[in-house]
């Protein structure tokens, strides 16, 4: 009985402790390509980390994320993607239309739904960068309340491995933003419960030579 | 003792919702449901051009069928709407109007003495007359104190702290993304269809139990490095133009870059030719990097083809496709002819041959020895 009680005490304390953080917000670190010994799977060169822009008042986060993928996977057809836009803002069918009209040979996969994990796993493990929706984060806090606000944003997923995930956020492209993998999935699906993932199939850059 | 155990179980049961609450702060949380608890989302605001537009999801559910947005603008009007996309359009149009207004210098109107208002009334609700809009059924909006507070405060304070521009918050039209109940896959290629099948199969397996990724990490890398783009692309095109290189297109990672491109410069990958072709073979699971197995200067298609066939048999393209030869094929010399690869197949064929010869030799000795003793 004593053992059972001890087990219950430790279980209850650890359950509460795991979820709580000092400010009640899940952990998130805006850092570099290495976090506590773990590396990003996609280390985007500094000169190709682009900042989000706007076209006629609407954000180009989708197209900046696509541009990151184009530079990472050497898809020159997509380099001028932002210049094709009449207006910012993005959604899956708009991407289909743009690629069909301007770069029909570029191969890609899109997913919209509640379980983006396996596609992200596959993309990142094969060295491909993924473009993923992002619903909230520490960068997007209401200065009045300190609460994170709901956003309608797209970022690049640069790590999806083990217990951690990292993103390259085009609103803060100098940093790699780290968080728990489960937390990243929550953010990717927020607020509708559905994430949108875009992965281009072109080959990623070659690995470093070992001889 | 039993009482104490019951008490601890109660604490444990209490800890779980506390943990959920902590994780929900700022994140996605299920909508409040009668009898089940739950947490509503915080309202969010977009501040720009000196005003704050606050959008409050009045009722947020997982599928969001009845999301009702209330929005107050700086003119004191409260808007109510159900269509998120329409609201986004409204914000955009309004911002453009405000932007245009800002470019025109304001005219100083003479001060006019007006009679004081009898009573301070809450802002009147305005329902957008657009025929396409899904207008909230309530045509009158009751008093909304939180909005009055927001509008009364100075948006400048918010702008100073929050330095991100408004477009940084909204670049995705979520209303045009498939809902979680009806997930959607799409691709424009056969390779993409294969990837989708793999990802779909993995979705049905819990994360901890998923097998190794059936991916293309084990493919060799063929990097064309050259200063002349035309020459680089000429080599790349060979992989589209039939034999002998077309069959390799999907079996290697192909890349054509200039010598100063970051993809090769950052890792010190150089070729002796201009253009040259570097072929690398990955070091295997968990090791990182890839060994350079060939550096071909201005190669012909046949040279590239033969090099790809000669490289480490672990990277045989037929093996990459999951089309491994059977044990019998490994031992048979015929596998060499079938796969046109002298590597491991020939080695195993030779081993098989020597084992057979050794067997005959030992058999011969056994048969001959008694005869010698007899004589």
mmCIF file with all atom_site columns, C-alpha atoms in Angstrom, chain B residues 180-371:
data_model
loop_
_atom_site.group_PDB
_atom_site.id
_atom_site.type_symbol
_atom_site.label_atom_id
_atom_site.label_alt_id
_atom_site.label_comp_id
_atom_site.label_asym_id
_atom_site.label_entity_id
_atom_site.label_seq_id
_atom_site.pdbx_PDB_ins_code
_atom_site.Cartn_x
_atom_site.Cartn_y
_atom_site.Cartn_z
_atom_site.occupancy
_atom_site.B_iso_or_equiv
_atom_site.pdbx_formal_charge
_atom_site.auth_seq_id
_atom_site.auth_comp_id
_atom_site.auth_asym_id
_atom_site.auth_atom_id
_atom_site.pdbx_PDB_model_num
ATOM 1   C CA . UNK B 1 180 ? -9.651  18.075  -39.724 1.00 0.00 ? 180 UNK B CA 1
ATOM 2   C CA . UNK B 1 181 ? -12.628 15.817  -40.510 1.00 0.00 ? 181 UNK B CA 1
ATOM 3   C CA . UNK B 1 182 ? -11.780 15.671  -44.189 1.00 0.00 ? 182 UNK B CA 1
ATOM 4   C CA . UNK B 1 183 ? -8.002  15.666  -44.557 1.00 0.00 ? 183 UNK B CA 1
ATOM 5   C CA . UNK B 1 184 ? -6.719  16.275  -48.054 1.00 0.00 ? 184 UNK B CA 1
ATOM 6   C CA . UNK B 1 185 ? -3.592  15.175  -49.908 1.00 0.00 ? 185 UNK B CA 1
ATOM 7   C CA . UNK B 1 186 ? -2.529  16.547  -53.257 1.00 0.00 ? 186 UNK B CA 1
ATOM 8   C CA . UNK B 1 187 ? 0.464   16.258  -55.553 1.00 0.00 ? 187 UNK B CA 1
ATOM 9   C CA . UNK B 1 188 ? 1.411   16.825  -59.165 1.00 0.00 ? 188 UNK B CA 1
ATOM 10  C CA . UNK B 1 189 ? 3.783   13.885  -59.588 1.00 0.00 ? 189 UNK B CA 1
ATOM 11  C CA . UNK B 1 190 ? 4.098   10.098  -59.429 1.00 0.00 ? 190 UNK B CA 1
ATOM 12  C CA . UNK B 1 191 ? 6.922   10.409  -56.892 1.00 0.00 ? 191 UNK B CA 1
ATOM 13  C CA . UNK B 1 192 ? 4.593   12.550  -54.778 1.00 0.00 ? 192 UNK B CA 1
ATOM 14  C CA . UNK B 1 193 ? 1.925   9.831   -54.901 1.00 0.00 ? 193 UNK B CA 1
ATOM 15  C CA . UNK B 1 194 ? 4.438   7.317   -53.563 1.00 0.00 ? 194 UNK B CA 1
ATOM 16  C CA . UNK B 1 195 ? 5.373   9.719   -50.771 1.00 0.00 ? 195 UNK B CA 1
ATOM 17  C CA . UNK B 1 196 ? 1.702   10.206  -49.916 1.00 0.00 ? 196 UNK B CA 1
ATOM 18  C CA . UNK B 1 197 ? 1.120   6.442   -49.720 1.00 0.00 ? 197 UNK B CA 1
ATOM 19  C CA . UNK B 1 198 ? 4.086   6.093   -47.382 1.00 0.00 ? 198 UNK B CA 1
ATOM 20  C CA . UNK B 1 199 ? 2.978   8.981   -45.181 1.00 0.00 ? 199 UNK B CA 1
ATOM 21  C CA . UNK B 1 200 ? -0.613  7.674   -45.098 1.00 0.00 ? 200 UNK B CA 1
ATOM 22  C CA . UNK B 1 201 ? 0.562   4.220   -44.067 1.00 0.00 ? 201 UNK B CA 1
ATOM 23  C CA . UNK B 1 202 ? 2.624   5.750   -41.294 1.00 0.00 ? 202 UNK B CA 1
ATOM 24  C CA . UNK B 1 203 ? -0.300  7.823   -40.060 1.00 0.00 ? 203 UNK B CA 1
ATOM 25  C CA . UNK B 1 204 ? -2.115  4.658   -39.030 1.00 0.00 ? 204 UNK B CA 1
ATOM 26  C CA . UNK B 1 205 ? 0.802   3.505   -36.843 1.00 0.00 ? 205 UNK B CA 1
ATOM 27  C CA . UNK B 1 206 ? 1.467   5.140   -33.455 1.00 0.00 ? 206 UNK B CA 1
ATOM 28  C CA . UNK B 1 207 ? 4.644   7.228   -33.434 1.00 0.00 ? 207 UNK B CA 1
ATOM 29  C CA . UNK B 1 208 ? 6.709   4.978   -31.168 1.00 0.00 ? 208 UNK B CA 1
ATOM 30  C CA . UNK B 1 209 ? 5.891   1.902   -33.233 1.00 0.00 ? 209 UNK B CA 1
ATOM 31  C CA . UNK B 1 210 ? 6.690   3.219   -36.678 1.00 0.00 ? 210 UNK B CA 1
ATOM 32  C CA . UNK B 1 211 ? 9.337   1.264   -38.565 1.00 0.00 ? 211 UNK B CA 1
ATOM 33  C CA . UNK B 1 212 ? 12.411  2.782   -40.146 1.00 0.00 ? 212 UNK B CA 1
ATOM 34  C CA . UNK B 1 213 ? 11.657  5.329   -42.810 1.00 0.00 ? 213 UNK B CA 1
ATOM 35  C CA . UNK B 1 214 ? 11.500  3.819   -46.285 1.00 0.00 ? 214 UNK B CA 1
ATOM 36  C CA . UNK B 1 215 ? 13.115  6.902   -47.715 1.00 0.00 ? 215 UNK B CA 1
ATOM 37  C CA . UNK B 1 216 ? 15.720  7.911   -50.216 1.00 0.00 ? 216 UNK B CA 1
ATOM 38  C CA . UNK B 1 217 ? 18.511  8.745   -47.795 1.00 0.00 ? 217 UNK B CA 1
ATOM 39  C CA . UNK B 1 218 ? 20.531  5.823   -49.146 1.00 0.00 ? 218 UNK B CA 1
ATOM 40  C CA . UNK B 1 219 ? 20.565  7.050   -52.715 1.00 0.00 ? 219 UNK B CA 1
ATOM 41  C CA . UNK B 1 220 ? 23.948  8.167   -54.065 1.00 0.00 ? 220 UNK B CA 1
ATOM 42  C CA . UNK B 1 221 ? 24.442  11.882  -54.658 1.00 0.00 ? 221 UNK B CA 1
ATOM 43  C CA . UNK B 1 222 ? 25.511  13.142  -58.049 1.00 0.00 ? 222 UNK B CA 1
ATOM 44  C CA . UNK B 1 223 ? 26.595  16.768  -57.983 1.00 0.00 ? 223 UNK B CA 1
ATOM 45  C CA . UNK B 1 224 ? 27.505  18.566  -61.194 1.00 0.00 ? 224 UNK B CA 1
ATOM 46  C CA . UNK B 1 225 ? 29.864  21.448  -60.427 1.00 0.00 ? 225 UNK B CA 1
ATOM 47  C CA . UNK B 1 226 ? 30.808  23.947  -63.101 1.00 0.00 ? 226 UNK B CA 1
ATOM 48  C CA . UNK B 1 227 ? 31.254  27.650  -63.715 1.00 0.00 ? 227 UNK B CA 1
ATOM 49  C CA . UNK B 1 228 ? 29.381  27.558  -67.040 1.00 0.00 ? 228 UNK B CA 1
ATOM 50  C CA . UNK B 1 229 ? 25.659  27.178  -66.425 1.00 0.00 ? 229 UNK B CA 1
ATOM 51  C CA . UNK B 1 230 ? 25.033  25.953  -69.999 1.00 0.00 ? 230 UNK B CA 1
ATOM 52  C CA . UNK B 1 231 ? 27.545  23.143  -69.608 1.00 0.00 ? 231 UNK B CA 1
ATOM 53  C CA . UNK B 1 232 ? 26.139  22.195  -66.203 1.00 0.00 ? 232 UNK B CA 1
ATOM 54  C CA . UNK B 1 233 ? 22.626  22.049  -67.525 1.00 0.00 ? 233 UNK B CA 1
ATOM 55  C CA . UNK B 1 234 ? 23.763  20.046  -70.552 1.00 0.00 ? 234 UNK B CA 1
ATOM 56  C CA . UNK B 1 235 ? 24.910  17.287  -68.212 1.00 0.00 ? 235 UNK B CA 1
ATOM 57  C CA . UNK B 1 236 ? 21.718  17.570  -66.183 1.00 0.00 ? 236 UNK B CA 1
ATOM 58  C CA . UNK B 1 237 ? 19.663  17.215  -69.370 1.00 0.00 ? 237 UNK B CA 1
ATOM 59  C CA . UNK B 1 238 ? 21.331  13.879  -70.141 1.00 0.00 ? 238 UNK B CA 1
ATOM 60  C CA . UNK B 1 239 ? 19.235  12.417  -67.362 1.00 0.00 ? 239 UNK B CA 1
ATOM 61  C CA . UNK B 1 240 ? 16.083  13.357  -69.288 1.00 0.00 ? 240 UNK B CA 1
ATOM 62  C CA . UNK B 1 241 ? 17.230  12.110  -72.669 1.00 0.00 ? 241 UNK B CA 1
ATOM 63  C CA . UNK B 1 242 ? 16.922  8.350   -72.577 1.00 0.00 ? 242 UNK B CA 1
ATOM 64  C CA . UNK B 1 243 ? 19.766  5.840   -72.358 1.00 0.00 ? 243 UNK B CA 1
ATOM 65  C CA . UNK B 1 244 ? 22.092  5.423   -70.631 1.00 0.00 ? 244 UNK B CA 1
ATOM 66  C CA . UNK B 1 245 ? 21.366  7.989   -67.904 1.00 0.00 ? 245 UNK B CA 1
ATOM 67  C CA . UNK B 1 246 ? 17.577  8.346   -67.886 1.00 0.00 ? 246 UNK B CA 1
ATOM 68  C CA . UNK B 1 247 ? 17.146  5.219   -65.774 1.00 0.00 ? 247 UNK B CA 1
ATOM 69  C CA . UNK B 1 248 ? 19.285  6.829   -63.054 1.00 0.00 ? 248 UNK B CA 1
ATOM 70  C CA . UNK B 1 249 ? 17.206  9.978   -62.730 1.00 0.00 ? 249 UNK B CA 1
ATOM 71  C CA . UNK B 1 250 ? 15.041  8.736   -59.863 1.00 0.00 ? 250 UNK B CA 1
ATOM 72  C CA . UNK B 1 251 ? 17.795  6.611   -58.351 1.00 0.00 ? 251 UNK B CA 1
ATOM 73  C CA . UNK B 1 252 ? 20.277  9.330   -57.439 1.00 0.00 ? 252 UNK B CA 1
ATOM 74  C CA . UNK B 1 253 ? 20.047  12.780  -55.889 1.00 0.00 ? 253 UNK B CA 1
ATOM 75  C CA . UNK B 1 254 ? 20.844  15.173  -58.722 1.00 0.00 ? 254 UNK B CA 1
ATOM 76  C CA . UNK B 1 255 ? 22.155  18.683  -58.300 1.00 0.00 ? 255 UNK B CA 1
ATOM 77  C CA . UNK B 1 256 ? 23.897  21.116  -60.665 1.00 0.00 ? 256 UNK B CA 1
ATOM 78  C CA . UNK B 1 257 ? 25.572  24.158  -59.124 1.00 0.00 ? 257 UNK B CA 1
ATOM 79  C CA . UNK B 1 258 ? 28.379  26.660  -59.591 1.00 0.00 ? 258 UNK B CA 1
ATOM 80  C CA . UNK B 1 259 ? 31.606  26.066  -57.610 1.00 0.00 ? 259 UNK B CA 1
ATOM 81  C CA . UNK B 1 260 ? 30.815  29.026  -55.366 1.00 0.00 ? 260 UNK B CA 1
ATOM 82  C CA . UNK B 1 261 ? 27.240  27.898  -54.576 1.00 0.00 ? 261 UNK B CA 1
ATOM 83  C CA . UNK B 1 262 ? 26.594  27.503  -50.857 1.00 0.00 ? 262 UNK B CA 1
ATOM 84  C CA . UNK B 1 263 ? 25.530  23.894  -51.280 1.00 0.00 ? 263 UNK B CA 1
ATOM 85  C CA . UNK B 1 264 ? 29.094  22.871  -52.210 1.00 0.00 ? 264 UNK B CA 1
ATOM 86  C CA . UNK B 1 265 ? 31.173  25.751  -50.873 1.00 0.00 ? 265 UNK B CA 1
ATOM 87  C CA . UNK B 1 266 ? 29.920  25.356  -47.301 1.00 0.00 ? 266 UNK B CA 1
ATOM 88  C CA . UNK B 1 267 ? 30.961  21.694  -47.208 1.00 0.00 ? 267 UNK B CA 1
ATOM 89  C CA . UNK B 1 268 ? 34.176  22.031  -49.251 1.00 0.00 ? 268 UNK B CA 1
ATOM 90  C CA . UNK B 1 269 ? 32.978  19.891  -52.146 1.00 0.00 ? 269 UNK B CA 1
ATOM 91  C CA . UNK B 1 270 ? 35.182  20.511  -55.206 1.00 0.00 ? 270 UNK B CA 1
ATOM 92  C CA . UNK B 1 271 ? 35.637  18.809  -58.535 1.00 0.00 ? 271 UNK B CA 1
ATOM 93  C CA . UNK B 1 272 ? 38.805  18.514  -60.584 1.00 0.00 ? 272 UNK B CA 1
ATOM 94  C CA . UNK B 1 273 ? 36.800  19.176  -63.759 1.00 0.00 ? 273 UNK B CA 1
ATOM 95  C CA . UNK B 1 274 ? 34.870  22.187  -64.975 1.00 0.00 ? 274 UNK B CA 1
ATOM 96  C CA . UNK B 1 275 ? 32.252  20.950  -65.303 1.00 0.00 ? 275 UNK B CA 1
ATOM 97  C CA . UNK B 1 276 ? 32.922  17.993  -63.128 1.00 0.00 ? 276 UNK B CA 1
ATOM 98  C CA . UNK B 1 277 ? 30.711  15.348  -61.592 1.00 0.00 ? 277 UNK B CA 1
ATOM 99  C CA . UNK B 1 278 ? 31.103  14.259  -57.985 1.00 0.00 ? 278 UNK B CA 1
ATOM 100 C CA . UNK B 1 279 ? 29.449  11.054  -56.884 1.00 0.00 ? 279 UNK B CA 1
ATOM 101 C CA . UNK B 1 280 ? 28.960  10.520  -53.163 1.00 0.00 ? 280 UNK B CA 1
ATOM 102 C CA . UNK B 1 281 ? 27.769  7.527   -51.237 1.00 0.00 ? 281 UNK B CA 1
ATOM 103 C CA . UNK B 1 282 ? 26.115  8.183   -47.837 1.00 0.00 ? 282 UNK B CA 1
ATOM 104 C CA . UNK B 1 283 ? 27.953  6.726   -44.851 1.00 0.00 ? 283 UNK B CA 1
ATOM 105 C CA . UNK B 1 284 ? 24.868  5.062   -43.519 1.00 0.00 ? 284 UNK B CA 1
ATOM 106 C CA . UNK B 1 285 ? 22.395  5.415   -40.703 1.00 0.00 ? 285 UNK B CA 1
ATOM 107 C CA . UNK B 1 286 ? 23.470  7.723   -37.918 1.00 0.00 ? 286 UNK B CA 1
ATOM 108 C CA . UNK B 1 287 ? 26.932  8.437   -39.309 1.00 0.00 ? 287 UNK B CA 1
ATOM 109 C CA . UNK B 1 288 ? 26.269  11.587  -41.316 1.00 0.00 ? 288 UNK B CA 1
ATOM 110 C CA . UNK B 1 289 ? 28.157  12.796  -44.351 1.00 0.00 ? 289 UNK B CA 1
ATOM 111 C CA . UNK B 1 290 ? 28.911  10.921  -47.531 1.00 0.00 ? 290 UNK B CA 1
ATOM 112 C CA . UNK B 1 291 ? 32.065  9.465   -49.055 1.00 0.00 ? 291 UNK B CA 1
ATOM 113 C CA . UNK B 1 292 ? 33.210  10.818  -52.422 1.00 0.00 ? 292 UNK B CA 1
ATOM 114 C CA . UNK B 1 293 ? 33.574  7.736   -54.635 1.00 0.00 ? 293 UNK B CA 1
ATOM 115 C CA . UNK B 1 294 ? 34.169  9.450   -57.954 1.00 0.00 ? 294 UNK B CA 1
ATOM 116 C CA . UNK B 1 295 ? 35.280  12.809  -59.287 1.00 0.00 ? 295 UNK B CA 1
ATOM 117 C CA . UNK B 1 296 ? 34.802  12.859  -63.050 1.00 0.00 ? 296 UNK B CA 1
ATOM 118 C CA . UNK B 1 297 ? 36.161  15.720  -65.173 1.00 0.00 ? 297 UNK B CA 1
ATOM 119 C CA . UNK B 1 298 ? 33.946  16.608  -68.141 1.00 0.00 ? 298 UNK B CA 1
ATOM 120 C CA . UNK B 1 299 ? 32.533  13.076  -68.293 1.00 0.00 ? 299 UNK B CA 1
ATOM 121 C CA . UNK B 1 300 ? 30.629  11.443  -71.146 1.00 0.00 ? 300 UNK B CA 1
ATOM 122 C CA . UNK B 1 301 ? 27.224  9.862   -70.392 1.00 0.00 ? 301 UNK B CA 1
ATOM 123 C CA . UNK B 1 302 ? 28.765  6.384   -70.611 1.00 0.00 ? 302 UNK B CA 1
ATOM 124 C CA . UNK B 1 303 ? 31.432  7.303   -68.060 1.00 0.00 ? 303 UNK B CA 1
ATOM 125 C CA . UNK B 1 304 ? 28.792  8.514   -65.608 1.00 0.00 ? 304 UNK B CA 1
ATOM 126 C CA . UNK B 1 305 ? 26.703  5.423   -66.231 1.00 0.00 ? 305 UNK B CA 1
ATOM 127 C CA . UNK B 1 306 ? 29.581  2.989   -65.729 1.00 0.00 ? 306 UNK B CA 1
ATOM 128 C CA . UNK B 1 307 ? 30.725  4.812   -62.591 1.00 0.00 ? 307 UNK B CA 1
ATOM 129 C CA . UNK B 1 308 ? 27.270  4.626   -61.100 1.00 0.00 ? 308 UNK B CA 1
ATOM 130 C CA . UNK B 1 309 ? 27.239  0.909   -61.797 1.00 0.00 ? 309 UNK B CA 1
ATOM 131 C CA . UNK B 1 310 ? 30.694  0.380   -60.334 1.00 0.00 ? 310 UNK B CA 1
ATOM 132 C CA . UNK B 1 311 ? 30.149  2.189   -57.050 1.00 0.00 ? 311 UNK B CA 1
ATOM 133 C CA . UNK B 1 312 ? 29.556  0.438   -53.766 1.00 0.00 ? 312 UNK B CA 1
ATOM 134 C CA . UNK B 1 313 ? 27.028  -2.328  -54.334 1.00 0.00 ? 313 UNK B CA 1
ATOM 135 C CA . UNK B 1 314 ? 25.143  -1.259  -51.209 1.00 0.00 ? 314 UNK B CA 1
ATOM 136 C CA . UNK B 1 315 ? 23.884  1.561   -53.376 1.00 0.00 ? 315 UNK B CA 1
ATOM 137 C CA . UNK B 1 316 ? 22.733  -0.516  -56.255 1.00 0.00 ? 316 UNK B CA 1
ATOM 138 C CA . UNK B 1 317 ? 19.712  1.341   -57.617 1.00 0.00 ? 317 UNK B CA 1
ATOM 139 C CA . UNK B 1 318 ? 17.729  -1.881  -57.744 1.00 0.00 ? 318 UNK B CA 1
ATOM 140 C CA . UNK B 1 319 ? 18.342  -2.285  -54.052 1.00 0.00 ? 319 UNK B CA 1
ATOM 141 C CA . UNK B 1 320 ? 17.216  1.254   -53.375 1.00 0.00 ? 320 UNK B CA 1
ATOM 142 C CA . UNK B 1 321 ? 13.916  0.454   -55.026 1.00 0.00 ? 321 UNK B CA 1
ATOM 143 C CA . UNK B 1 322 ? 13.443  -2.456  -52.648 1.00 0.00 ? 322 UNK B CA 1
ATOM 144 C CA . UNK B 1 323 ? 14.092  -4.953  -55.439 1.00 0.00 ? 323 UNK B CA 1
ATOM 145 C CA . UNK B 1 324 ? 16.849  -6.908  -53.698 1.00 0.00 ? 324 UNK B CA 1
ATOM 146 C CA . UNK B 1 325 ? 18.038  -10.123 -55.346 1.00 0.00 ? 325 UNK B CA 1
ATOM 147 C CA . UNK B 1 326 ? 17.186  -13.392 -53.627 1.00 0.00 ? 326 UNK B CA 1
ATOM 148 C CA . UNK B 1 327 ? 19.751  -15.441 -51.730 1.00 0.00 ? 327 UNK B CA 1
ATOM 149 C CA . UNK B 1 328 ? 19.919  -17.782 -54.704 1.00 0.00 ? 328 UNK B CA 1
ATOM 150 C CA . UNK B 1 329 ? 20.721  -14.846 -56.972 1.00 0.00 ? 329 UNK B CA 1
ATOM 151 C CA . UNK B 1 330 ? 23.390  -13.625 -54.603 1.00 0.00 ? 330 UNK B CA 1
ATOM 152 C CA . UNK B 1 331 ? 25.140  -16.967 -54.804 1.00 0.00 ? 331 UNK B CA 1
ATOM 153 C CA . UNK B 1 332 ? 24.593  -17.511 -58.498 1.00 0.00 ? 332 UNK B CA 1
ATOM 154 C CA . UNK B 1 333 ? 27.018  -16.089 -60.963 1.00 0.00 ? 333 UNK B CA 1
ATOM 155 C CA . UNK B 1 334 ? 23.997  -15.256 -63.090 1.00 0.00 ? 334 UNK B CA 1
ATOM 156 C CA . UNK B 1 335 ? 23.228  -12.337 -60.796 1.00 0.00 ? 335 UNK B CA 1
ATOM 157 C CA . UNK B 1 336 ? 26.190  -10.588 -62.308 1.00 0.00 ? 336 UNK B CA 1
ATOM 158 C CA . UNK B 1 337 ? 24.642  -10.838 -65.740 1.00 0.00 ? 337 UNK B CA 1
ATOM 159 C CA . UNK B 1 338 ? 21.177  -9.961  -64.474 1.00 0.00 ? 338 UNK B CA 1
ATOM 160 C CA . UNK B 1 339 ? 22.184  -6.856  -62.563 1.00 0.00 ? 339 UNK B CA 1
ATOM 161 C CA . UNK B 1 340 ? 25.267  -5.939  -64.592 1.00 0.00 ? 340 UNK B CA 1
ATOM 162 C CA . UNK B 1 341 ? 27.029  -5.212  -61.345 1.00 0.00 ? 341 UNK B CA 1
ATOM 163 C CA . UNK B 1 342 ? 30.271  -6.974  -60.555 1.00 0.00 ? 342 UNK B CA 1
ATOM 164 C CA . UNK B 1 343 ? 30.384  -5.791  -56.914 1.00 0.00 ? 343 UNK B CA 1
ATOM 165 C CA . UNK B 1 344 ? 29.021  -7.949  -54.150 1.00 0.00 ? 344 UNK B CA 1
ATOM 166 C CA . UNK B 1 345 ? 27.195  -10.349 -56.462 1.00 0.00 ? 345 UNK B CA 1
ATOM 167 C CA . UNK B 1 346 ? 30.405  -11.485 -58.107 1.00 0.00 ? 346 UNK B CA 1
ATOM 168 C CA . UNK B 1 347 ? 32.141  -11.764 -54.726 1.00 0.00 ? 347 UNK B CA 1
ATOM 169 C CA . UNK B 1 348 ? 29.337  -13.919 -53.380 1.00 0.00 ? 348 UNK B CA 1
ATOM 170 C CA . UNK B 1 349 ? 29.297  -15.891 -56.630 1.00 0.00 ? 349 UNK B CA 1
ATOM 171 C CA . UNK B 1 350 ? 33.033  -16.507 -56.279 1.00 0.00 ? 350 UNK B CA 1
ATOM 172 C CA . UNK B 1 351 ? 32.626  -17.549 -52.630 1.00 0.00 ? 351 UNK B CA 1
ATOM 173 C CA . UNK B 1 352 ? 29.905  -19.944 -53.657 1.00 0.00 ? 352 UNK B CA 1
ATOM 174 C CA . UNK B 1 353 ? 32.124  -21.340 -56.385 1.00 0.00 ? 353 UNK B CA 1
ATOM 175 C CA . UNK B 1 354 ? 35.088  -21.830 -54.011 1.00 0.00 ? 354 UNK B CA 1
ATOM 176 C CA . UNK B 1 355 ? 32.885  -23.469 -51.395 1.00 0.00 ? 355 UNK B CA 1
ATOM 177 C CA . UNK B 1 356 ? 31.696  -25.867 -54.083 1.00 0.00 ? 356 UNK B CA 1
ATOM 178 C CA . UNK B 1 357 ? 35.302  -26.639 -55.198 1.00 0.00 ? 357 UNK B CA 1
ATOM 179 C CA . UNK B 1 358 ? 36.394  -27.123 -51.579 1.00 0.00 ? 358 UNK B CA 1
ATOM 180 C CA . UNK B 1 359 ? 33.467  -29.470 -51.060 1.00 0.00 ? 359 UNK B CA 1
ATOM 181 C CA . UNK B 1 360 ? 34.527  -31.530 -54.095 1.00 0.00 ? 360 UNK B CA 1
ATOM 182 C CA . UNK B 1 361 ? 38.131  -31.546 -52.862 1.00 0.00 ? 361 UNK B CA 1
ATOM 183 C CA . UNK B 1 362 ? 37.183  -32.799 -49.384 1.00 0.00 ? 362 UNK B CA 1
ATOM 184 C CA . UNK B 1 363 ? 34.827  -35.350 -50.919 1.00 0.00 ? 363 UNK B CA 1
ATOM 185 C CA . UNK B 1 364 ? 37.639  -36.550 -53.147 1.00 0.00 ? 364 UNK B CA 1
ATOM 186 C CA . UNK B 1 365 ? 40.003  -36.859 -50.189 1.00 0.00 ? 365 UNK B CA 1
ATOM 187 C CA . UNK B 1 366 ? 37.458  -38.872 -48.213 1.00 0.00 ? 366 UNK B CA 1
ATOM 188 C CA . UNK B 1 367 ? 36.900  -41.181 -51.134 1.00 0.00 ? 367 UNK B CA 1
ATOM 189 C CA . UNK B 1 368 ? 40.590  -41.566 -51.956 1.00 0.00 ? 368 UNK B CA 1
ATOM 190 C CA . UNK B 1 369 ? 42.113  -41.992 -48.453 1.00 0.00 ? 369 UNK B CA 1
ATOM 191 C CA . UNK B 1 370 ? 40.693  -45.478 -47.643 1.00 0.00 ? 370 UNK B CA 1
ATOM 192 C CA . UNK B 1 371 ? 41.938  -46.685 -51.053 1.00 0.00 ? 371 UNK B CA 1
#
